[in-house]
PDB file of C-alpha atoms and ligand atoms in Angstrom:
ATOM      1  CA  UNK A 798      43.196 176.206 126.747  1.00 43.00           C
ATOM      2  CA  UNK A 799      45.213 178.928 125.171  1.00 49.00           C
ATOM      3  CA  UNK A 800      48.664 179.281 126.675  1.00 47.00           C
ATOM      4  CA  UNK A 801      49.038 183.035 125.684  1.00 57.00           C
ATOM      5  CA  UNK A 802      50.254 185.064 128.537  1.00 54.00           C
ATOM      6  CA  UNK A 803      47.354 186.503 130.610  1.00 65.00           C
ATOM      7  CA  UNK A 804      46.506 187.581 134.047  1.00 73.00           C
ATOM      8  CA  UNK A 805      48.121 190.393 136.207  1.00 75.00           C
ATOM      9  CA  UNK A 806      51.892 190.713 135.830  1.00 82.00           C
ATOM     10  CA  UNK A 807      54.275 190.402 138.829  1.00 85.00           C
ATOM     11  CA  UNK A 808      57.430 192.437 138.811  1.00 91.00           C
ATOM     12  CA  UNK A 809      60.543 190.583 137.972  1.00 92.00           C
ATOM     13  CA  UNK A 810      62.765 193.592 137.565  1.00 92.00           C
ATOM     14  CA  UNK A 811      66.236 193.336 139.060  1.00 94.00           C
ATOM     15  CA  UNK A 812      65.994 189.673 140.009  1.00 95.00           C
ATOM     16  CA  UNK A 813      68.764 187.372 139.137  1.00 97.00           C
ATOM     17  CA  UNK A 814      67.612 184.192 137.353  1.00 98.00           C
ATOM     18  CA  UNK A 815      69.305 181.138 135.841  1.00 98.00           C
ATOM     19  CA  UNK A 816      68.528 179.634 132.385  1.00 98.00           C
ATOM     20  CA  UNK A 817      69.566 176.154 131.036  1.00 98.00           C
ATOM     21  CA  UNK A 818      69.430 176.595 127.201  1.00 98.00           C
ATOM     22  CA  UNK A 819      69.960 173.835 124.811  1.00 98.00           C
ATOM     23  CA  UNK A 820      73.160 174.334 122.724  1.00 98.00           C
ATOM     24  CA  UNK A 821      74.290 172.103 119.957  1.00 98.00           C
ATOM     25  CA  UNK A 822      73.515 170.631 116.578  1.00 95.00           C
ATOM     26  CA  UNK A 823      72.219 167.283 115.320  1.00 89.00           C
ATOM     27  CA  UNK A 824      75.501 165.518 116.252  1.00 92.00           C
ATOM     28  CA  UNK A 825      75.829 166.552 119.884  1.00 95.00           C
ATOM     29  CA  UNK A 826      74.563 169.060 122.358  1.00 96.00           C
ATOM     30  CA  UNK A 827      73.897 169.968 125.967  1.00 98.00           C
ATOM     31  CA  UNK A 828      72.223 172.297 128.329  1.00 98.00           C
ATOM     32  CA  UNK A 829      74.307 175.440 129.024  1.00 98.00           C
ATOM     33  CA  UNK A 830      73.812 177.441 132.158  1.00 98.00           C
ATOM     34  CA  UNK A 831      73.361 181.217 131.895  1.00 98.00           C
ATOM     35  CA  UNK A 832      72.531 183.851 134.556  1.00 98.00           C
ATOM     36  CA  UNK A 833      70.667 187.092 133.831  1.00 97.00           C
ATOM     37  CA  UNK A 834      69.301 190.044 135.733  1.00 97.00           C
ATOM     38  CA  UNK A 835      65.725 190.303 134.544  1.00 97.00           C
ATOM     39  CA  UNK A 836      63.974 193.565 133.538  1.00 96.00           C
ATOM     40  CA  UNK A 837      60.379 194.530 133.841  1.00 94.00           C
ATOM     41  CA  UNK A 838      57.901 192.707 131.782  1.00 94.00           C
ATOM     42  CA  UNK A 839      60.515 190.230 130.295  1.00 97.00           C
ATOM     43  CA  UNK A 840      59.351 187.255 128.338  1.00 98.00           C
ATOM     44  CA  UNK A 841      61.395 184.155 127.674  1.00 98.00           C
ATOM     45  CA  UNK A 842      62.281 185.359 124.145  1.00 98.00           C
ATOM     46  CA  UNK A 843      63.616 188.604 125.715  1.00 98.00           C
ATOM     47  CA  UNK A 844      65.784 186.495 127.997  1.00 98.00           C
ATOM     48  CA  UNK A 845      67.198 184.507 124.995  1.00 98.00           C
ATOM     49  CA  UNK A 846      67.939 187.773 123.238  1.00 98.00           C
ATOM     50  CA  UNK A 847      69.696 189.151 126.276  1.00 98.00           C
ATOM     51  CA  UNK A 848      71.740 186.015 126.516  1.00 98.00           C
ATOM     52  CA  UNK A 849      72.535 186.463 122.786  1.00 98.00           C
ATOM     53  CA  UNK A 850      73.504 190.065 123.307  1.00 97.00           C
ATOM     54  CA  UNK A 851      75.688 189.612 126.389  1.00 97.00           C
ATOM     55  CA  UNK A 852      76.927 186.049 126.652  1.00 97.00           C
ATOM     56  CA  UNK A 853      76.304 183.888 123.526  1.00 98.00           C
ATOM     57  CA  UNK A 854      76.204 185.900 120.330  1.00 98.00           C
ATOM     58  CA  UNK A 855      76.032 182.693 118.220  1.00 97.00           C
ATOM     59  CA  UNK A 856      73.035 181.221 120.000  1.00 98.00           C
ATOM     60  CA  UNK A 857      70.414 180.302 117.307  1.00 98.00           C
ATOM     61  CA  UNK A 858      66.714 180.954 117.775  1.00 98.00           C
ATOM     62  CA  UNK A 859      63.866 181.583 115.415  1.00 98.00           C
ATOM     63  CA  UNK A 860      61.506 184.547 115.840  1.00 98.00           C
ATOM     64  CA  UNK A 861      59.766 187.292 113.895  1.00 98.00           C
ATOM     65  CA  UNK A 862      56.872 189.072 115.518  1.00 98.00           C
ATOM     66  CA  UNK A 863      57.402 188.913 119.289  1.00 97.00           C
ATOM     67  CA  UNK A 864      53.546 189.132 119.410  1.00 98.00           C
ATOM     68  CA  UNK A 865      52.318 185.650 119.248  1.00 98.00           C
ATOM     69  CA  UNK A 866      51.323 185.805 115.608  1.00 97.00           C
ATOM     70  CA  UNK A 867      54.107 184.399 113.440  1.00 98.00           C
ATOM     71  CA  UNK A 868      54.389 181.102 115.132  1.00 98.00           C
ATOM     72  CA  UNK A 869      58.237 181.008 114.753  1.00 98.00           C
ATOM     73  CA  UNK A 870      59.477 181.050 118.381  1.00 98.00           C
ATOM     74  CA  UNK A 871      58.066 177.650 119.534  1.00 98.00           C
ATOM     75  CA  UNK A 872      60.177 175.763 122.103  1.00 98.00           C
ATOM     76  CA  UNK A 873      59.876 173.637 125.190  1.00 98.00           C
ATOM     77  CA  UNK A 874      60.009 175.864 128.202  1.00 98.00           C
ATOM     78  CA  UNK A 875      60.400 173.859 131.431  1.00 98.00           C
ATOM     79  CA  UNK A 876      59.204 170.794 129.480  1.00 97.00           C
ATOM     80  CA  UNK A 877      56.025 172.537 128.197  1.00 97.00           C
ATOM     81  CA  UNK A 878      55.618 173.361 124.455  1.00 98.00           C
ATOM     82  CA  UNK A 879      55.079 177.210 124.376  1.00 98.00           C
ATOM     83  CA  UNK A 880      55.841 180.280 122.355  1.00 98.00           C
ATOM     84  CA  UNK A 881      58.877 182.000 123.876  1.00 98.00           C
ATOM     85  CA  UNK A 882      57.504 185.383 123.095  1.00 98.00           C
ATOM     86  CA  UNK A 883      54.194 184.676 124.952  1.00 98.00           C
ATOM     87  CA  UNK A 884      55.673 183.213 128.117  1.00 98.00           C
ATOM     88  CA  UNK A 885      56.290 185.876 130.701  1.00 97.00           C
ATOM     89  CA  UNK A 886      59.074 185.412 133.072  1.00 97.00           C
ATOM     90  CA  UNK A 887      56.759 185.971 136.032  1.00 96.00           C
ATOM     91  CA  UNK A 888      54.930 182.866 135.008  1.00 96.00           C
ATOM     92  CA  UNK A 889      57.964 180.644 135.251  1.00 97.00           C
ATOM     93  CA  UNK A 890      60.309 182.408 137.726  1.00 96.00           C
ATOM     94  CA  UNK A 891      59.071 180.313 140.764  1.00 95.00           C
ATOM     95  CA  UNK A 892      59.866 177.056 138.943  1.00 97.00           C
ATOM     96  CA  UNK A 893      63.672 177.501 139.471  1.00 96.00           C
ATOM     97  CA  UNK A 894      66.091 177.619 136.638  1.00 98.00           C
ATOM     98  CA  UNK A 895      64.202 177.989 133.353  1.00 98.00           C
ATOM     99  CA  UNK A 896      65.065 175.276 130.861  1.00 98.00           C
ATOM    100  CA  UNK A 897      64.571 176.241 127.137  1.00 98.00           C
ATOM    101  CA  UNK A 898      64.902 173.389 124.572  1.00 98.00           C
ATOM    102  CA  UNK A 899      64.051 173.162 120.894  1.00 98.00           C
ATOM    103  CA  UNK A 900      60.876 171.221 119.843  1.00 98.00           C
ATOM    104  CA  UNK A 901      61.680 167.539 120.181  1.00 96.00           C
ATOM    105  CA  UNK A 902      59.617 166.251 117.298  1.00 96.00           C
ATOM    106  CA  UNK A 903      61.533 167.929 114.555  1.00 96.00           C
ATOM    107  CA  UNK A 904      65.204 167.381 113.470  1.00 96.00           C
ATOM    108  CA  UNK A 905      67.534 169.831 115.165  1.00 97.00           C
ATOM    109  CA  UNK A 906      69.410 172.338 113.019  1.00 98.00           C
ATOM    110  CA  UNK A 907      71.092 174.314 115.810  1.00 98.00           C
ATOM    111  CA  UNK A 908      70.440 175.267 119.401  1.00 98.00           C
ATOM    112  CA  UNK A 909      66.676 176.300 119.472  1.00 98.00           C
ATOM    113  CA  UNK A 910      66.080 175.997 115.790  1.00 98.00           C
ATOM    114  CA  UNK A 911      64.449 172.904 114.221  1.00 98.00           C
ATOM    115  CA  UNK A 912      63.773 171.792 110.669  1.00 97.00           C
ATOM    116  CA  UNK A 913      59.946 171.942 110.347  1.00 97.00           C
ATOM    117  CA  UNK A 914      59.924 171.103 106.673  1.00 96.00           C
ATOM    118  CA  UNK A 915      57.945 167.838 107.533  1.00 96.00           C
ATOM    119  CA  UNK A 916      54.932 170.285 107.848  1.00 97.00           C
ATOM    120  CA  UNK A 917      55.278 171.745 104.453  1.00 96.00           C
ATOM    121  CA  UNK A 918      55.403 168.250 102.894  1.00 95.00           C
ATOM    122  CA  UNK A 919      52.135 167.400 104.793  1.00 95.00           C
ATOM    123  CA  UNK A 920      50.491 170.587 103.685  1.00 96.00           C
ATOM    124  CA  UNK A 921      50.987 169.573 100.001  1.00 95.00           C
ATOM    125  CA  UNK A 922      48.963 166.453 100.572  1.00 94.00           C
ATOM    126  CA  UNK A 923      45.755 168.495 101.136  1.00 97.00           C
ATOM    127  CA  UNK A 924      43.704 169.359  98.034  1.00 96.00           C
ATOM    128  CA  UNK A 925      43.336 173.102  97.713  1.00 96.00           C
ATOM    129  CA  UNK A 926      40.030 175.145  98.163  1.00 96.00           C
ATOM    130  CA  UNK A 927      37.715 174.405  95.182  1.00 96.00           C
ATOM    131  CA  UNK A 928      35.086 177.092  94.999  1.00 94.00           C
ATOM    132  CA  UNK A 929      31.492 176.368  94.066  1.00 92.00           C
ATOM    133  CA  UNK A 930      30.054 178.488  91.243  1.00 92.00           C
ATOM    134  CA  UNK A 931      28.509 181.833  92.323  1.00 90.00           C
ATOM    135  CA  UNK A 932      24.759 182.351  92.169  1.00 90.00           C
ATOM    136  CA  UNK A 933      22.903 184.202  89.490  1.00 91.00           C
ATOM    137  CA  UNK A 934      23.722 187.580  91.091  1.00 92.00           C
ATOM    138  CA  UNK A 935      27.428 186.597  91.050  1.00 91.00           C
ATOM    139  CA  UNK A 936      27.446 186.245  94.766  1.00 91.00           C
ATOM    140  CA  UNK A 937      28.167 183.497  97.299  1.00 89.00           C
ATOM    141  CA  UNK A 938      25.623 183.255 100.183  1.00 90.00           C
ATOM    142  CA  UNK A 939      27.210 182.166 103.473  1.00 92.00           C
ATOM    143  CA  UNK A 940      25.271 182.044 106.715  1.00 93.00           C
ATOM    144  CA  UNK A 941      26.851 183.338 109.951  1.00 95.00           C
ATOM    145  CA  UNK A 942      26.621 179.842 111.644  1.00 95.00           C
ATOM    146  CA  UNK A 943      28.712 178.462 108.736  1.00 93.00           C
ATOM    147  CA  UNK A 944      31.336 181.193 109.203  1.00 93.00           C
ATOM    148  CA  UNK A 945      31.312 180.545 112.909  1.00 94.00           C
ATOM    149  CA  UNK A 946      31.995 176.844 112.464  1.00 94.00           C
ATOM    150  CA  UNK A 947      35.341 177.316 110.597  1.00 95.00           C
ATOM    151  CA  UNK A 948      36.402 180.746 112.102  1.00 96.00           C
ATOM    152  CA  UNK A 949      38.571 179.274 114.795  1.00 97.00           C
ATOM    153  CA  UNK A 950      40.458 177.040 112.364  1.00 98.00           C
ATOM    154  CA  UNK A 951      41.652 180.240 110.581  1.00 97.00           C
ATOM    155  CA  UNK A 952      43.363 181.425 113.757  1.00 98.00           C
ATOM    156  CA  UNK A 953      46.207 178.850 113.305  1.00 98.00           C
ATOM    157  CA  UNK A 954      49.541 180.588 113.337  1.00 98.00           C
ATOM    158  CA  UNK A 955      51.499 177.406 112.276  1.00 98.00           C
ATOM    159  CA  UNK A 956      53.548 177.388 115.426  1.00 98.00           C
ATOM    160  CA  UNK A 957      53.583 173.543 115.109  1.00 98.00           C
ATOM    161  CA  UNK A 958      53.332 173.135 118.897  1.00 98.00           C
ATOM    162  CA  UNK A 959      50.520 170.758 118.378  1.00 98.00           C
ATOM    163  CA  UNK A 960      52.608 168.710 115.976  1.00 98.00           C
ATOM    164  CA  UNK A 961      55.445 168.746 118.454  1.00 98.00           C
ATOM    165  CA  UNK A 962      53.185 167.377 121.218  1.00 98.00           C
ATOM    166  CA  UNK A 963      51.327 164.753 119.432  1.00 98.00           C
ATOM    167  CA  UNK A 964      52.680 161.363 120.526  1.00 97.00           C
ATOM    168  CA  UNK A 965      52.027 159.783 117.084  1.00 97.00           C
ATOM    169  CA  UNK A 966      54.295 162.312 115.417  1.00 97.00           C
ATOM    170  CA  UNK A 967      56.728 162.346 118.268  1.00 94.00           C
ATOM    171  CA  UNK A 968      57.248 158.540 118.255  1.00 92.00           C
ATOM    172  CA  UNK A 969      56.003 157.198 114.957  1.00 89.00           C
ATOM    173  CA  UNK A 970      56.569 159.813 112.210  1.00 84.00           C
ATOM    174  CA  UNK A 971      57.178 156.864 109.838  1.00 84.00           C
ATOM    175  CA  UNK A 972      53.504 155.873 109.729  1.00 88.00           C
ATOM    176  CA  UNK A 973      52.560 158.755 107.517  1.00 91.00           C
ATOM    177  CA  UNK A 974      50.281 160.598 110.016  1.00 97.00           C
ATOM    178  CA  UNK A 975      49.897 164.266 108.987  1.00 97.00           C
ATOM    179  CA  UNK A 976      49.232 165.524 112.391  1.00 98.00           C
ATOM    180  CA  UNK A 977      46.796 167.919 114.193  1.00 98.00           C
ATOM    181  CA  UNK A 978      47.686 171.063 112.425  1.00 98.00           C
ATOM    182  CA  UNK A 979      46.973 169.581 109.000  1.00 98.00           C
ATOM    183  CA  UNK A 980      43.715 168.059 110.193  1.00 98.00           C
ATOM    184  CA  UNK A 981      42.729 171.546 111.260  1.00 98.00           C
ATOM    185  CA  UNK A 982      43.473 172.773 107.804  1.00 98.00           C
ATOM    186  CA  UNK A 983      41.579 169.928 106.223  1.00 98.00           C
ATOM    187  CA  UNK A 984      38.606 170.632 108.496  1.00 98.00           C
ATOM    188  CA  UNK A 985      38.683 174.243 107.547  1.00 98.00           C
ATOM    189  CA  UNK A 986      38.361 173.386 103.942  1.00 97.00           C
ATOM    190  CA  UNK A 987      35.925 170.511 104.314  1.00 96.00           C
ATOM    191  CA  UNK A 988      33.513 172.556 106.419  1.00 96.00           C
ATOM    192  CA  UNK A 989      33.800 175.577 104.161  1.00 95.00           C
ATOM    193  CA  UNK A 990      30.292 176.221 102.875  1.00 92.00           C
ATOM    194  CA  UNK A 991      31.512 177.216  99.449  1.00 93.00           C
ATOM    195  CA  UNK A 992      34.074 174.399  98.883  1.00 95.00           C
ATOM    196  CA  UNK A 993      33.104 171.518  96.660  1.00 94.00           C
ATOM    197  CA  UNK A 994      36.165 169.275  96.755  1.00 95.00           C
ATOM    198  CA  UNK A 995      35.994 165.912  98.383  1.00 94.00           C
ATOM    199  CA  UNK A 996      38.998 165.174 100.738  1.00 96.00           C
ATOM    200  CA  UNK A 997      37.671 162.263 102.732  1.00 96.00           C
ATOM    201  CA  UNK A 998      39.900 159.658 100.872  1.00 95.00           C
ATOM    202  CA  UNK A 999      42.893 161.883 101.340  1.00 97.00           C
ATOM    203  CA  UNK A1000      42.171 162.383 105.030  1.00 97.00           C
ATOM    204  CA  UNK A1001      41.755 158.642 105.589  1.00 96.00           C
ATOM    205  CA  UNK A1002      44.610 157.334 103.438  1.00 95.00           C
ATOM    206  CA  UNK A1003      47.163 160.034 102.890  1.00 96.00           C
ATOM    207  CA  UNK A1004      46.731 161.990 106.205  1.00 97.00           C
ATOM    208  CA  UNK A1005      46.330 158.831 108.285  1.00 96.00           C
ATOM    209  CA  UNK A1006      43.465 160.133 110.547  1.00 97.00           C
ATOM    210  CA  UNK A1007      43.009 156.779 112.006  1.00 96.00           C
ATOM    211  CA  UNK A1008      46.267 157.067 113.814  1.00 97.00           C
ATOM    212  CA  UNK A1009      44.856 159.781 116.050  1.00 97.00           C
ATOM    213  CA  UNK A1010      43.489 158.305 119.323  1.00 96.00           C
ATOM    214  CA  UNK A1011      41.897 161.685 120.303  1.00 97.00           C
ATOM    215  CA  UNK A1012      44.063 162.107 123.588  1.00 96.00           C
ATOM    216  CA  UNK A1013      43.696 165.951 123.124  1.00 97.00           C
ATOM    217  CA  UNK A1014      47.285 166.908 123.940  1.00 98.00           C
ATOM    218  CA  UNK A1015      47.375 168.852 120.795  1.00 98.00           C
ATOM    219  CA  UNK A1016      44.396 170.953 122.031  1.00 98.00           C
ATOM    220  CA  UNK A1017      46.011 171.524 125.358  1.00 98.00           C
ATOM    221  CA  UNK A1018      49.103 173.280 123.881  1.00 98.00           C
ATOM    222  CA  UNK A1019      47.526 175.353 121.076  1.00 98.00           C
ATOM    223  CA  UNK A1020      48.343 179.067 121.817  1.00 98.00           C
ATOM    224  CA  UNK A1021      45.419 180.159 119.839  1.00 98.00           C
ATOM    225  CA  UNK A1022      42.965 178.084 121.829  1.00 98.00           C
ATOM    226  CA  UNK A1023      41.730 176.097 118.804  1.00 98.00           C
ATOM    227  CA  UNK A1024      39.583 173.186 119.873  1.00 98.00           C
ATOM    228  CA  UNK A1025      41.558 170.920 117.584  1.00 98.00           C
ATOM    229  CA  UNK A1026      40.390 167.506 118.727  1.00 98.00           C
ATOM    230  CA  UNK A1027      36.682 168.123 119.319  1.00 98.00           C
ATOM    231  CA  UNK A1028      35.826 170.584 116.568  1.00 98.00           C
ATOM    232  CA  UNK A1029      38.265 169.478 113.787  1.00 98.00           C
ATOM    233  CA  UNK A1030      39.481 165.964 114.212  1.00 98.00           C
ATOM    234  CA  UNK A1031      36.386 164.212 115.628  1.00 98.00           C
ATOM    235  CA  UNK A1032      33.979 165.645 112.952  1.00 97.00           C
ATOM    236  CA  UNK A1033      36.529 164.482 110.222  1.00 97.00           C
ATOM    237  CA  UNK A1034      36.769 161.058 111.867  1.00 97.00           C
ATOM    238  CA  UNK A1035      32.961 160.920 111.710  1.00 96.00           C
ATOM    239  CA  UNK A1036      32.914 161.845 108.042  1.00 95.00           C
ATOM    240  CA  UNK A1037      35.515 159.156 107.242  1.00 95.00           C
ATOM    241  CA  UNK A1038      33.536 156.467 109.211  1.00 92.00           C
ATOM    242  CA  UNK A1039      30.263 157.572 107.459  1.00 89.00           C
ATOM    243  CA  UNK A1040      31.954 157.258 104.080  1.00 84.00           C
ATOM    244  CA  UNK A1041      33.640 154.013 104.664  1.00 75.00           C
ATOM    245  CA  UNK A1042      31.346 152.024 106.959  1.00 73.00           C
ATOM    246  CA  UNK A1043      27.797 153.506 107.098  1.00 70.00           C
ATOM    247  CA  UNK A1044      25.471 151.325 104.957  1.00 70.00           C
ATOM    248  CA  UNK A1045      22.778 153.953 104.986  1.00 72.00           C
ATOM    249  CA  UNK A1046      25.094 156.560 103.634  1.00 71.00           C
ATOM    250  CA  UNK A1047      26.370 154.064 101.073  1.00 70.00           C
ATOM    251  CA  UNK A1048      22.757 153.525  99.883  1.00 73.00           C
ATOM    252  CA  UNK A1049      21.993 157.226  99.849  1.00 71.00           C
ATOM    253  CA  UNK A1050      25.044 157.746  97.509  1.00 69.00           C
ATOM    254  CA  UNK A1051      24.075 154.899  95.275  1.00 71.00           C
ATOM    255  CA  UNK A1052      20.499 156.340  94.951  1.00 75.00           C
ATOM    256  CA  UNK A1053      21.378 159.971  94.550  1.00 72.00           C
ATOM    257  CA  UNK A1054      24.747 159.519  92.868  1.00 66.00           C
ATOM    258  CA  UNK A1055      26.255 162.099  95.388  1.00 62.00           C
ATOM    259  CA  UNK A1056      29.060 162.054  97.837  1.00 56.00           C
ATOM    260  CA  UNK A1057      28.189 163.017 101.361  1.00 49.00           C
ATOM    261  CA  UNK A1058      30.532 166.119 101.779  1.00 53.00           C
TER     262      UNK A1058
HETATM  263 FE1  SF4 B1734      49.960 176.124 116.499  1.00 84.93          FE
HETATM  264 FE2  SF4 B1734      47.261 175.763 117.245  1.00 84.93          FE
HETATM  265 FE3  SF4 B1734      47.985 175.948 114.710  1.00 84.93          FE
HETATM  266 FE4  SF4 B1734      48.664 173.815 115.994  1.00 84.93          FE
HETATM  267  S1  SF4 B1734      46.583 174.390 115.562  1.00 84.93           S
HETATM  268  S2  SF4 B1734      50.010 174.946 114.512  1.00 84.93           S
HETATM  269  S3  SF4 B1734      49.144 174.583 117.994  1.00 84.93           S
HETATM  270  S4  SF4 B1734      48.221 177.462 116.194  1.00 84.93           S
HETATM  271 FE1  F3S B1735      47.636 163.555 118.433  1.00 84.93          FE
HETATM  272 FE2  F3S B1735      45.874 165.414 119.018  1.00 84.93          FE
HETATM  273 FE3  F3S B1735      45.125 163.098 118.065  1.00 84.93          FE
HETATM  274  S1  F3S B1735      47.673 164.837 120.161  1.00 84.93           S
HETATM  275  S2  F3S B1735      46.620 161.678 118.859  1.00 84.93           S
HETATM  276  S3  F3S B1735      46.252 164.592 117.004  1.00 84.93           S
HETATM  277  S4  F3S B1735      44.078 164.286 119.573  1.00 84.93           S
HETATM  278 FE1  FES B1736      56.182 185.447 116.508  1.00 84.93          FE
HETATM  279 FE2  FES B1736      56.760 184.326 118.869  1.00 84.93          FE
HETATM  280  S1  FES B1736      58.061 185.591 117.629  1.00 84.93           S
HETATM  281  S2  FES B1736      54.988 183.940 117.682  1.00 84.93           S
END
């Protein structure tokens, strides 16, 4: 379910609305109350910018594109992990004062800005694309169904809302689970028809795929509508199980001397 704004807009122009915005740093912080008069077509990021412009010039938030494509403006809006730039005020105005908090899973830097460097460390664990040799005509032959299988994984904008939502990362980062975004990345590479690297051991040991109990919360919040659990994580779990525990696959590998990528 993509949470990008959709459906007909309802006019919010001229309406007064309250916002409770998290202000503070890693030592202390609190929700601060602001009131704004909304303008037509406003999204939550516009409201944050209006608060910055008129009431709190030092309010920190991260954003770049205001188009749902850079993945920078992730926050928790009325308790739901969402992109601020893709959450229209008419979608939340009936819920009372709008609460805007930083992502909870990552260490707070200031106000709505968190330190997401955990993700870059996890990214480094994944072996890079390792292309197969081209054919005698110097080409790669890829079938459309092979493109279709990985296409959705390439839509990831690295907003880290799935990482923020996953209860394993939220409560047990110390176990070493890489998280759904990086399992999407690993699936993208593992299912790439022209890739020949073998990442199964890395996915099992270094990325800790076994910690995922497929509760699908990550899929629910993905603004790109990527079917993270069903299309990326479960197929990777199946490959890990095949490798580790399937006696037929082990026999096949011993006969053919191949890995079952
Ligand atoms: Fe964001 Fe979806 Fe990518 Fe996760 S998989 S980082 S929710 S776009
Ligand atoms: Fe976490 Fe998604 Fe698995 S929320 S537990 S990675 S299905
Ligand atoms: Fe780029 Fe929101 S500002 S996704």
